[in-house]
XYZ file of N, CA, C and O in Angstrom:
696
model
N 18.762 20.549 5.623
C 19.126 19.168 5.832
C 18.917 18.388 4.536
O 17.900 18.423 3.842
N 20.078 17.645 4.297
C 19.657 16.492 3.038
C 19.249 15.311 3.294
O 19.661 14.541 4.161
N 17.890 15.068 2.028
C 17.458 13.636 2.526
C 18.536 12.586 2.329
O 19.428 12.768 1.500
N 18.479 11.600 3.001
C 19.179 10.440 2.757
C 18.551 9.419 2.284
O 17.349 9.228 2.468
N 19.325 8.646 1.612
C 18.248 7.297 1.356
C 17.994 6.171 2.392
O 18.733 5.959 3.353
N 17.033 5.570 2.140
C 16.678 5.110 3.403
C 17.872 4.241 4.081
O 17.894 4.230 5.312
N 18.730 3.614 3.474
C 19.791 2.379 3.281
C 20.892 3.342 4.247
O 21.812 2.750 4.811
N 20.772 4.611 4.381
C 22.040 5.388 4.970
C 21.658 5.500 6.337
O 22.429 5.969 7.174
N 20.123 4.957 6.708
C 19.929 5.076 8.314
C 20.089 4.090 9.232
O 20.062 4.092 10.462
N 20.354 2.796 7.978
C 19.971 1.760 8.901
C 21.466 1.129 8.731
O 21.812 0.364 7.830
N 22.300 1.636 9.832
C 23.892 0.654 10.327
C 23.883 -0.552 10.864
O 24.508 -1.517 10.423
N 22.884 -0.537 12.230
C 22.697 -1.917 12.759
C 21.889 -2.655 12.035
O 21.299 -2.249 11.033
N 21.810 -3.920 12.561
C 20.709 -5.123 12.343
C 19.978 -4.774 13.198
O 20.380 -4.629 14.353
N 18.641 -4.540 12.810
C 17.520 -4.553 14.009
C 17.207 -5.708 14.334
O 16.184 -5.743 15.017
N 17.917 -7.193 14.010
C 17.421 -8.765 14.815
C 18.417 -8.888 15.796
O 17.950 -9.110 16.913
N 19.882 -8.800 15.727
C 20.867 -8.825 16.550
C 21.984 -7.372 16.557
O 23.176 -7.385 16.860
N 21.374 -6.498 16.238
C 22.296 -5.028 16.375
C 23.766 -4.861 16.009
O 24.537 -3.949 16.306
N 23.958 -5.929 15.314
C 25.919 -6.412 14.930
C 25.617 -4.934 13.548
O 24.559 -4.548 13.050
N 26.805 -4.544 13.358
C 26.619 -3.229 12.320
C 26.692 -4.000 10.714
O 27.395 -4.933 10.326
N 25.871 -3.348 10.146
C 25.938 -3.692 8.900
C 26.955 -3.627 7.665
O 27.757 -2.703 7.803
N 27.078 -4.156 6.833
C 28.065 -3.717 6.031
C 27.515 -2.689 5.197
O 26.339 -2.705 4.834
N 28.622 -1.486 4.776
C 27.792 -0.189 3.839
C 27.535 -0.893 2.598
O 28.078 -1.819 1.997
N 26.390 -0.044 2.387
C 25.951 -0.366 0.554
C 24.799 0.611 0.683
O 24.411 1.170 1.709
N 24.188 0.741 -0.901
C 23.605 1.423 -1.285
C 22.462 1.428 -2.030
O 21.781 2.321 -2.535
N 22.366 -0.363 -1.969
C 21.465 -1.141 -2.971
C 20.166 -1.153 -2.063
O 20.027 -0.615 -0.964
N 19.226 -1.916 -2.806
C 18.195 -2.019 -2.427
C 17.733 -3.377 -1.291
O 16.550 -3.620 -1.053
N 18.701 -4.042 -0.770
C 19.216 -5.463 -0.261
C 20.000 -5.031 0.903
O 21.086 -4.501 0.669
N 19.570 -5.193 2.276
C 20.341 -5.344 3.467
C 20.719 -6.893 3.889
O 19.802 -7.712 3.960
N 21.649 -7.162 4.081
C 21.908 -8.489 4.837
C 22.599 -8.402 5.933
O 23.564 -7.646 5.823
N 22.475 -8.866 6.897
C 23.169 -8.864 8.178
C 24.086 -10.568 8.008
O 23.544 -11.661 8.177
N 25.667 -10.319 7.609
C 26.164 -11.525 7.849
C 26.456 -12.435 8.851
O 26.905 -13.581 8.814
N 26.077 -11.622 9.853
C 26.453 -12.116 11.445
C 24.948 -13.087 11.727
O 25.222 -14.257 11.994
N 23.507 -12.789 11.708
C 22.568 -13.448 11.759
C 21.851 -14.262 10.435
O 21.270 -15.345 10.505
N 22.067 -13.391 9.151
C 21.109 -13.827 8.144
C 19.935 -12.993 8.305
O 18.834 -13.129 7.772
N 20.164 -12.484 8.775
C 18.320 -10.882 8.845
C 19.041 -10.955 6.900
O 20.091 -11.302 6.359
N 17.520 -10.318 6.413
C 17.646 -10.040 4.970
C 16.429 -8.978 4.771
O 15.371 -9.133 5.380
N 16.614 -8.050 4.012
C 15.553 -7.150 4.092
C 15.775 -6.340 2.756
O 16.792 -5.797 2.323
N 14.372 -6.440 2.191
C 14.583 -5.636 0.939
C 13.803 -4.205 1.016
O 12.640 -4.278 1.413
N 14.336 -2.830 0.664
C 13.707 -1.827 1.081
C 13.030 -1.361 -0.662
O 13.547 -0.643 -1.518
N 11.896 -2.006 -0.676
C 10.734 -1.689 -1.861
C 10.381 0.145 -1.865
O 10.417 0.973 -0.955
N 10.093 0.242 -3.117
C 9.403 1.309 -3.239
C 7.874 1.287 -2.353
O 7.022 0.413 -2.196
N 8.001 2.627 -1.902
C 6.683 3.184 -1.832
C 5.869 3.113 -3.025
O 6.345 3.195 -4.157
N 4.035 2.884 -2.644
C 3.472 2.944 -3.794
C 2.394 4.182 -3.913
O 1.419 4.076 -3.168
N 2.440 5.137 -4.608
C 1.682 6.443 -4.285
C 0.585 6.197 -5.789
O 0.713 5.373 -6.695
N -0.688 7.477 -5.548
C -1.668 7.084 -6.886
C -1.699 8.622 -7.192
O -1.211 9.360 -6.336
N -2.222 9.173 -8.323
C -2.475 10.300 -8.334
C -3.809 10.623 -9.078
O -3.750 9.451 -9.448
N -4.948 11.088 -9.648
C -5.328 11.156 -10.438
C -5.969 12.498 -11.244
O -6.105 13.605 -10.724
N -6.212 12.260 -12.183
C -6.184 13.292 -13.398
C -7.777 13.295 -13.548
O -8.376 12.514 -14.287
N -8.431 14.342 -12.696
C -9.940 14.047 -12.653
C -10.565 14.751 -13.784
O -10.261 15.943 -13.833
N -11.320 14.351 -14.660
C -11.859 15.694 -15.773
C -13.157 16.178 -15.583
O -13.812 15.481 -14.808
N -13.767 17.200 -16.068
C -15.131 17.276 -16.481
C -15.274 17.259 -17.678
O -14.319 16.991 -18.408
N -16.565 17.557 -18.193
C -17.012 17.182 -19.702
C -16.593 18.072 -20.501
O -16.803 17.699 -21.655
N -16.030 19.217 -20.450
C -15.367 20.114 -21.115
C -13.759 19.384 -21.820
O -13.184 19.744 -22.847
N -13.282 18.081 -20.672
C -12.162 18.131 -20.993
C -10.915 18.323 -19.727
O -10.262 17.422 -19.201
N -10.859 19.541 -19.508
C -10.045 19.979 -18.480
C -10.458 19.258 -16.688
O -11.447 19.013 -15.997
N -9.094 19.179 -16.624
C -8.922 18.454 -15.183
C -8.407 19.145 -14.435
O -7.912 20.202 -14.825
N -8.358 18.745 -13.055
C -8.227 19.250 -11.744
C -6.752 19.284 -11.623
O -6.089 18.373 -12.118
N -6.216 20.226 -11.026
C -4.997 20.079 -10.419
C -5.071 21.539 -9.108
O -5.721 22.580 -9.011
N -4.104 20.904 -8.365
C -3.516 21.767 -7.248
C -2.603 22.280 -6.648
O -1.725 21.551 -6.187
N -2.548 23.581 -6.491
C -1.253 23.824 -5.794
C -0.565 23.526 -4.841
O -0.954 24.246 -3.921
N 0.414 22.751 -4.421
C 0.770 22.113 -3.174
C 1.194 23.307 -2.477
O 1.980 24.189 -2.823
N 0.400 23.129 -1.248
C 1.069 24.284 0.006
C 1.672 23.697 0.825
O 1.653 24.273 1.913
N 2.460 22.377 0.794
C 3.286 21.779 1.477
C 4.395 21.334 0.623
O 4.142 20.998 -0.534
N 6.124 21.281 1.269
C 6.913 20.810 0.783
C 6.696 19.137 0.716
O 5.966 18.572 1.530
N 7.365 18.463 -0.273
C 8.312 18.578 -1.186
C 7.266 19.468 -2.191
O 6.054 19.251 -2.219
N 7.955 20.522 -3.024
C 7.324 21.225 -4.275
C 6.358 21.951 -3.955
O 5.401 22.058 -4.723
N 6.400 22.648 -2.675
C 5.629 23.686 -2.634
C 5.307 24.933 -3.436
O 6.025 25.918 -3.609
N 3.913 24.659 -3.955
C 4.017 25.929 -4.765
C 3.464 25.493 -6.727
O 2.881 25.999 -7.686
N 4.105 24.351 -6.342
C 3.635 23.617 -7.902
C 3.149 22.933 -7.932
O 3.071 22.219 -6.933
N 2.261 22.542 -9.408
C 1.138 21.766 -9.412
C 0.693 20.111 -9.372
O 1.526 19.212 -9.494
N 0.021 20.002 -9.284
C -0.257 18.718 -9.206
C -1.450 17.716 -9.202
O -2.455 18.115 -8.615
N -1.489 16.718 -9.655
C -3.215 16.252 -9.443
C -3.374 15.553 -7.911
O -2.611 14.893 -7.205
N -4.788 16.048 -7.762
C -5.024 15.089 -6.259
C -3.788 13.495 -6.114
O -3.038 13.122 -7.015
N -3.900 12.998 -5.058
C -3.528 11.828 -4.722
C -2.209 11.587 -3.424
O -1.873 12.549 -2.734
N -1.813 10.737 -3.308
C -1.292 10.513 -1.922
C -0.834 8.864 -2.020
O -1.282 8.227 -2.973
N 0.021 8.202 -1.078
C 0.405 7.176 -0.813
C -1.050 6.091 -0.560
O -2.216 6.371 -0.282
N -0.403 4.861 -0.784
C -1.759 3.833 -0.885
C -1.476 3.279 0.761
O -0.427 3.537 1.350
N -2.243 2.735 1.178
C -2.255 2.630 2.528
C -2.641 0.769 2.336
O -3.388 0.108 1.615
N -1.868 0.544 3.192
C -1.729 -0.953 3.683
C -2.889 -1.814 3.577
O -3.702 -1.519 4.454
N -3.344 -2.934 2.707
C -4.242 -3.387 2.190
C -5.432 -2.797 1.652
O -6.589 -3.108 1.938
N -5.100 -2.042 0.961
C -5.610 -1.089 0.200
C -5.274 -0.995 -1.178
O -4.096 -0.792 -1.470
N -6.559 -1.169 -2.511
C -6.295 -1.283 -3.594
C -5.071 0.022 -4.630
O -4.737 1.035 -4.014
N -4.815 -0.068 -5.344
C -4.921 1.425 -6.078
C -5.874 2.280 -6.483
O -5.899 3.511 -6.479
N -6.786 1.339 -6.891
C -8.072 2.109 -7.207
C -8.977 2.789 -5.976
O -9.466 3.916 -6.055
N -9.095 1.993 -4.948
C -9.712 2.610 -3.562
C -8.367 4.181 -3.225
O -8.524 5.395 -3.360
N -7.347 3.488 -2.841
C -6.780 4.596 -2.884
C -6.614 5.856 -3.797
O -5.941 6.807 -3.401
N -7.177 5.862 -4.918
C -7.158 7.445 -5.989
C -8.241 7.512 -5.590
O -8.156 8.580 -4.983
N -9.803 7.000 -5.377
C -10.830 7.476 -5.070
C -10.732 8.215 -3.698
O -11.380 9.234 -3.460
N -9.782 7.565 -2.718
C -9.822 8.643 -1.497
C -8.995 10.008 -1.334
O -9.294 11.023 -0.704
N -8.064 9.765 -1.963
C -7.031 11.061 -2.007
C -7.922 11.512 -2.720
O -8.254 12.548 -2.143
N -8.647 11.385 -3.781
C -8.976 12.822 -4.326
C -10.218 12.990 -3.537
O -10.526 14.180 -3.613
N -11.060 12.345 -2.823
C -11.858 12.820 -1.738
C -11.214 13.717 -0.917
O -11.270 14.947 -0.909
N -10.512 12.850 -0.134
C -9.975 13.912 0.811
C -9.019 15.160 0.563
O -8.890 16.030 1.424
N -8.385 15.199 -0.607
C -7.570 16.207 -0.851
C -8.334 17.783 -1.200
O -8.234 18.971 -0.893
N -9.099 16.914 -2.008
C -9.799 18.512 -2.610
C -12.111 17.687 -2.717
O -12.672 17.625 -3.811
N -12.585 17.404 -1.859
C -13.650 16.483 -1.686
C -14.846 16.541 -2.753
O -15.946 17.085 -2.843
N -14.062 15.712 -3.488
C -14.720 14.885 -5.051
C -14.777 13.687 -5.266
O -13.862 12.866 -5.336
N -15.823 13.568 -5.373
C -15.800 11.585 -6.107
C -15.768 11.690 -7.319
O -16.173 12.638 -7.990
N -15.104 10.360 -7.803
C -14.868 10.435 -8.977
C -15.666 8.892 -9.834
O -16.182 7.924 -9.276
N -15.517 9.138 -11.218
C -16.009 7.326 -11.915
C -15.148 7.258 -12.733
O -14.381 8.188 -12.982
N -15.129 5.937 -13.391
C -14.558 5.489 -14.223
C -12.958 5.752 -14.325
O -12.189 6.255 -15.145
N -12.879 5.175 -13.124
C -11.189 5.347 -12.851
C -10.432 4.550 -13.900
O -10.632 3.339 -13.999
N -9.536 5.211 -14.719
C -8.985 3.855 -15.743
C -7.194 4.315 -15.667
O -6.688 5.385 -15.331
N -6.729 3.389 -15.998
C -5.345 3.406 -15.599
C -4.354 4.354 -16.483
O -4.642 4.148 -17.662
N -3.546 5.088 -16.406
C -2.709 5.784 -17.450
C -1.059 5.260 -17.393
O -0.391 4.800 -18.319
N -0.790 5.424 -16.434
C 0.828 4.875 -16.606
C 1.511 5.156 -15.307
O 1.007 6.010 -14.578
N 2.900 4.368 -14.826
C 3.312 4.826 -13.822
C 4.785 4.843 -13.967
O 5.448 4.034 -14.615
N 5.418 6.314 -12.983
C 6.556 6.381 -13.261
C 7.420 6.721 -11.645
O 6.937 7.310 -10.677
N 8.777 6.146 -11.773
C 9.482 6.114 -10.716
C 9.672 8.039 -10.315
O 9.763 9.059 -10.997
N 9.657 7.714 -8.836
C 9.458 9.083 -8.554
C 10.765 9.099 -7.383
O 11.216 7.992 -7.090
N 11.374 10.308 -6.718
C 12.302 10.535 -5.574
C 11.360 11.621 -4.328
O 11.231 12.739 -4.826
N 10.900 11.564 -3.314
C 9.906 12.226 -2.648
C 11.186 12.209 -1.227
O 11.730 11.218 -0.739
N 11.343 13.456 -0.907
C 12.077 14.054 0.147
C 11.166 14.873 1.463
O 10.575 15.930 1.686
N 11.523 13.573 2.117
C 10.459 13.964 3.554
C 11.048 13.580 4.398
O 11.581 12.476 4.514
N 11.017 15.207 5.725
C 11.537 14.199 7.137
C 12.615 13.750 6.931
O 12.700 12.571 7.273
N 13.576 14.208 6.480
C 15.160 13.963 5.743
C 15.752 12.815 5.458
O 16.867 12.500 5.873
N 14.852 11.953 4.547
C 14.642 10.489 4.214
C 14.545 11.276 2.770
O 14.265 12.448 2.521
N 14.923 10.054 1.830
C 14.475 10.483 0.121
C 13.493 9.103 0.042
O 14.023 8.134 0.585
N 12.540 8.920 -0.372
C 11.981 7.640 -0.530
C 12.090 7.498 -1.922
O 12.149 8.509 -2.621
N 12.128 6.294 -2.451
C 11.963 6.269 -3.653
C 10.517 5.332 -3.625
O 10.105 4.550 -2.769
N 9.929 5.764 -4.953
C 8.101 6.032 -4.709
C 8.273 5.441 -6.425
O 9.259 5.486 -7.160
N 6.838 4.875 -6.683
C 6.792 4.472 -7.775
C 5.103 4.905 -7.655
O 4.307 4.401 -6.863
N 4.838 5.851 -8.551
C 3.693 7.139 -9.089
C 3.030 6.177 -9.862
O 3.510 5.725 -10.902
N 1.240 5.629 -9.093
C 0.494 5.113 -9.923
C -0.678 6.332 -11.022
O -1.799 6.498 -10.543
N -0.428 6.938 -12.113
C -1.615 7.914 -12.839
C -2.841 7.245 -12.963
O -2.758 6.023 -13.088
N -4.010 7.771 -12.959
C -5.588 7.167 -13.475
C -6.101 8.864 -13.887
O -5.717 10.019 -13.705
N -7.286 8.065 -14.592
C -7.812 9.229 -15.501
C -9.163 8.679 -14.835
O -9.469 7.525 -14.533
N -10.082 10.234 -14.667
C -11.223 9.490 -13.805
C -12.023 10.838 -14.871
O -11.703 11.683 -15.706
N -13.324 10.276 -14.096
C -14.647 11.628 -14.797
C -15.251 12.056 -13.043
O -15.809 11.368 -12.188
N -14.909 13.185 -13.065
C -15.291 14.033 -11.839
C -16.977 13.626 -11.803
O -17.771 13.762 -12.734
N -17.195 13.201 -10.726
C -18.868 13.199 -10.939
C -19.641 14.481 -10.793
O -20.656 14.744 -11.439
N -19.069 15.276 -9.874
C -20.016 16.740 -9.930
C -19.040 17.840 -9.548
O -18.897 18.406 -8.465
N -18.306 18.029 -10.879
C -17.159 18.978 -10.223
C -17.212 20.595 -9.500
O -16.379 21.431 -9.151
N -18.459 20.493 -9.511
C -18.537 21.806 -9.047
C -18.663 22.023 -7.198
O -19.042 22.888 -6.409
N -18.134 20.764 -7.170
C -18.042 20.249 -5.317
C -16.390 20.075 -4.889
O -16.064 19.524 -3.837
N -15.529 20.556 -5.738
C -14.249 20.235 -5.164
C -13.845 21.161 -4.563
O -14.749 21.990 -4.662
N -12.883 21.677 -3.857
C -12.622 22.634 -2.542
C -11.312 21.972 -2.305
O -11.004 20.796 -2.504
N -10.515 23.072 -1.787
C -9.380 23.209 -1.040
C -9.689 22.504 0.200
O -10.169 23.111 1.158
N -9.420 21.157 0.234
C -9.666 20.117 1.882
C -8.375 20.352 2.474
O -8.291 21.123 3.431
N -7.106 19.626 1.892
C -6.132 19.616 2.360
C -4.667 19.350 1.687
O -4.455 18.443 0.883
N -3.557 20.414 2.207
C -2.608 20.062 1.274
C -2.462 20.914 -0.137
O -1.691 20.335 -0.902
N -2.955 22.033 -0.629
C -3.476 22.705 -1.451
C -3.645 24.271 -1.297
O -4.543 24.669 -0.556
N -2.900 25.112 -1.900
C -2.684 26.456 -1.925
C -4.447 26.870 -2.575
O -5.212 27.671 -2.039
N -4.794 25.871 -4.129
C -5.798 26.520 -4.809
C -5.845 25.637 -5.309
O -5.021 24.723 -5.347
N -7.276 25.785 -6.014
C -7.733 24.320 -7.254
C -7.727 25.110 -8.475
O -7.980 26.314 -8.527
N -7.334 24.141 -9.738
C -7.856 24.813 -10.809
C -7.943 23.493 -11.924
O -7.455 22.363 -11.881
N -9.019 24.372 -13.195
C -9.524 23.289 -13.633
C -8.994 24.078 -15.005
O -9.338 25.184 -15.423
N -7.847 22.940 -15.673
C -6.884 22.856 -16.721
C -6.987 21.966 -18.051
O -6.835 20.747 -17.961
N -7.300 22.706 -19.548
C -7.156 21.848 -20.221
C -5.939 21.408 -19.882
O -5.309 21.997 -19.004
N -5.311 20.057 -20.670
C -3.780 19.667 -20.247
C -3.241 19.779 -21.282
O -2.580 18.782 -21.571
N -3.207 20.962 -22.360
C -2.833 21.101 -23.202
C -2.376 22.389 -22.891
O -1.390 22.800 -23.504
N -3.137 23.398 -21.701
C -2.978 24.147 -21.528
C -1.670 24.781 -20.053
O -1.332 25.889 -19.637
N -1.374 23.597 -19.767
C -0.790 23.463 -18.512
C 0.744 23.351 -18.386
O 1.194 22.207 -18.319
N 1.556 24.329 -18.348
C 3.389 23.425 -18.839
C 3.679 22.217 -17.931
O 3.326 22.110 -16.756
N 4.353 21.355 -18.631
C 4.535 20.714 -17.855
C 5.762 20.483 -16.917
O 5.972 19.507 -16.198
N 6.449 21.490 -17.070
C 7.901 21.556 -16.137
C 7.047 22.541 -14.926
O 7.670 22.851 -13.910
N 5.578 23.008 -15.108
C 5.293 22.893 -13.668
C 4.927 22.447 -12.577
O 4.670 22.863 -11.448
N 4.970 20.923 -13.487
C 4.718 20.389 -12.385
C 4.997 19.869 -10.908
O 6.133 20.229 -10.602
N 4.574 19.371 -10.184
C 5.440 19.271 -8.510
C 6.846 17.985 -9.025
O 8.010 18.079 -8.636
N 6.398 17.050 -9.809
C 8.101 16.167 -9.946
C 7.994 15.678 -11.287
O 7.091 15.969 -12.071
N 8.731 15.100 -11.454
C 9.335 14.936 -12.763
C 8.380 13.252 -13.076
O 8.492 12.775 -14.205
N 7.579 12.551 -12.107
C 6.566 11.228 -12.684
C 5.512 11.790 -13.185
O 4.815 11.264 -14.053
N 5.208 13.466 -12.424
C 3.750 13.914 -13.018
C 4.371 14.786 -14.309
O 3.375 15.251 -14.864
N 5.351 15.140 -14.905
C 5.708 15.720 -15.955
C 5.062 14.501 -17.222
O 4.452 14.619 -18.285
N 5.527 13.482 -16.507
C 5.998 12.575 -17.782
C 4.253 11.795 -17.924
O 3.865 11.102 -18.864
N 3.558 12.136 -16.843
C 1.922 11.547 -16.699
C 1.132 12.413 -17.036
O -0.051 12.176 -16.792
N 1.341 13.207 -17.447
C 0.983 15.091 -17.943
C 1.007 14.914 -19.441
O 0.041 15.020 -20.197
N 2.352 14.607 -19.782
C 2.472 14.336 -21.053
C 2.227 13.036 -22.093
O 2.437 13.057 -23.305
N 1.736 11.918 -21.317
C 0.889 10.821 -21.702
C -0.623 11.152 -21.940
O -1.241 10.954 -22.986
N -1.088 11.672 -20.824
C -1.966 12.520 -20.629
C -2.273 13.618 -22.204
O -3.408 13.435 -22.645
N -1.594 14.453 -22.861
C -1.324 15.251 -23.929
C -1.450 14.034 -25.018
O -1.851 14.209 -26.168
N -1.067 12.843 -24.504
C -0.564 12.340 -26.001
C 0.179 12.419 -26.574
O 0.053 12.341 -27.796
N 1.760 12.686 -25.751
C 2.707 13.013 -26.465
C 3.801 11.542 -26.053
O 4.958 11.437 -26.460
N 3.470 11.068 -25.644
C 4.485 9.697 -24.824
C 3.757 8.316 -23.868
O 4.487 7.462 -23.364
């Protein structure tokens, strides 16, 4: 099945059900009522946890989208919820590590295919210091952990093309 974008599910007006006009933009209007609705990016975090050696955490996703390739902890931010609270919990719960000194790296537009929807997602990176890395574990979502210089890591393996380009900020190359 192919994802669709979200704009291809929604025909009616959900205020008065009159059908919409097609488009593809990011802007629904219903001309019959005036409903107006803008369909925003998702906001997801990821982060790049290190120890004192240097090398950071990443994981193998054992779930699609990109099953199989790597990635750093993290997950969607949840509804009044910071960015920063949110990278501290995904990487709790993903692989169960706390982290400090969360500091910001860069963010890049992402396409995430789920449930035969494409969302378009905008990928927040942070660079954190693992507080005791010798406590992280396969929680959830995760084939295996491994702990990667990022010099040492390609980056076309990664699970999408926002963590390629946060990989390689990350390197110091962009």
């Amino acid at each position: 099945m192919q994802a669709l974008p979200p704009r291809a599910l929604f025909v009616h007006c959900p205020r008065c059900a009159q059908a919409l006009p097609p488009g593809n933009g990011a802007r629904m209007h219903c001309g019959h009522c005036g409903w107006v609705y803008y369909l925003n990016p998702t906001v997801a975090v990821a982060v790049f946890a290190a120890r004192d050696d240097g090398r950071v955490l990443l994981l193998r996703r054992s779930r699609e989208p990109a099953r199989g390739r790597w990635a750093p902890p993290g997950g969607f931010i949840d509804f009044d919820e910071t960015a920063e609270a949110a990278a501290a919990r995904e990487v709790r719960e993903e692989v169960a590590l706390e982290v400090a000194d969360l500091r910001f790296l860069g963010s890049w537009p992402n396409r995430y295919a789920f449930g035969g929807v494409e969302y378009r997602v905008l990928d927040l990176f942070f660079t954190a210091r693992a507080v005791n890395p010798s406590a992280a574990t396969v929680v959830e979502e995760a084939e295996e952990l491994a702990w990667v210089h990022p010099t040492e890591m390609e980056p076309a393996a990664m699970a999408f093309p926002s963590m390629t380009a946060a990989l390689r900020r990350l390197r110091g190359e962009g």
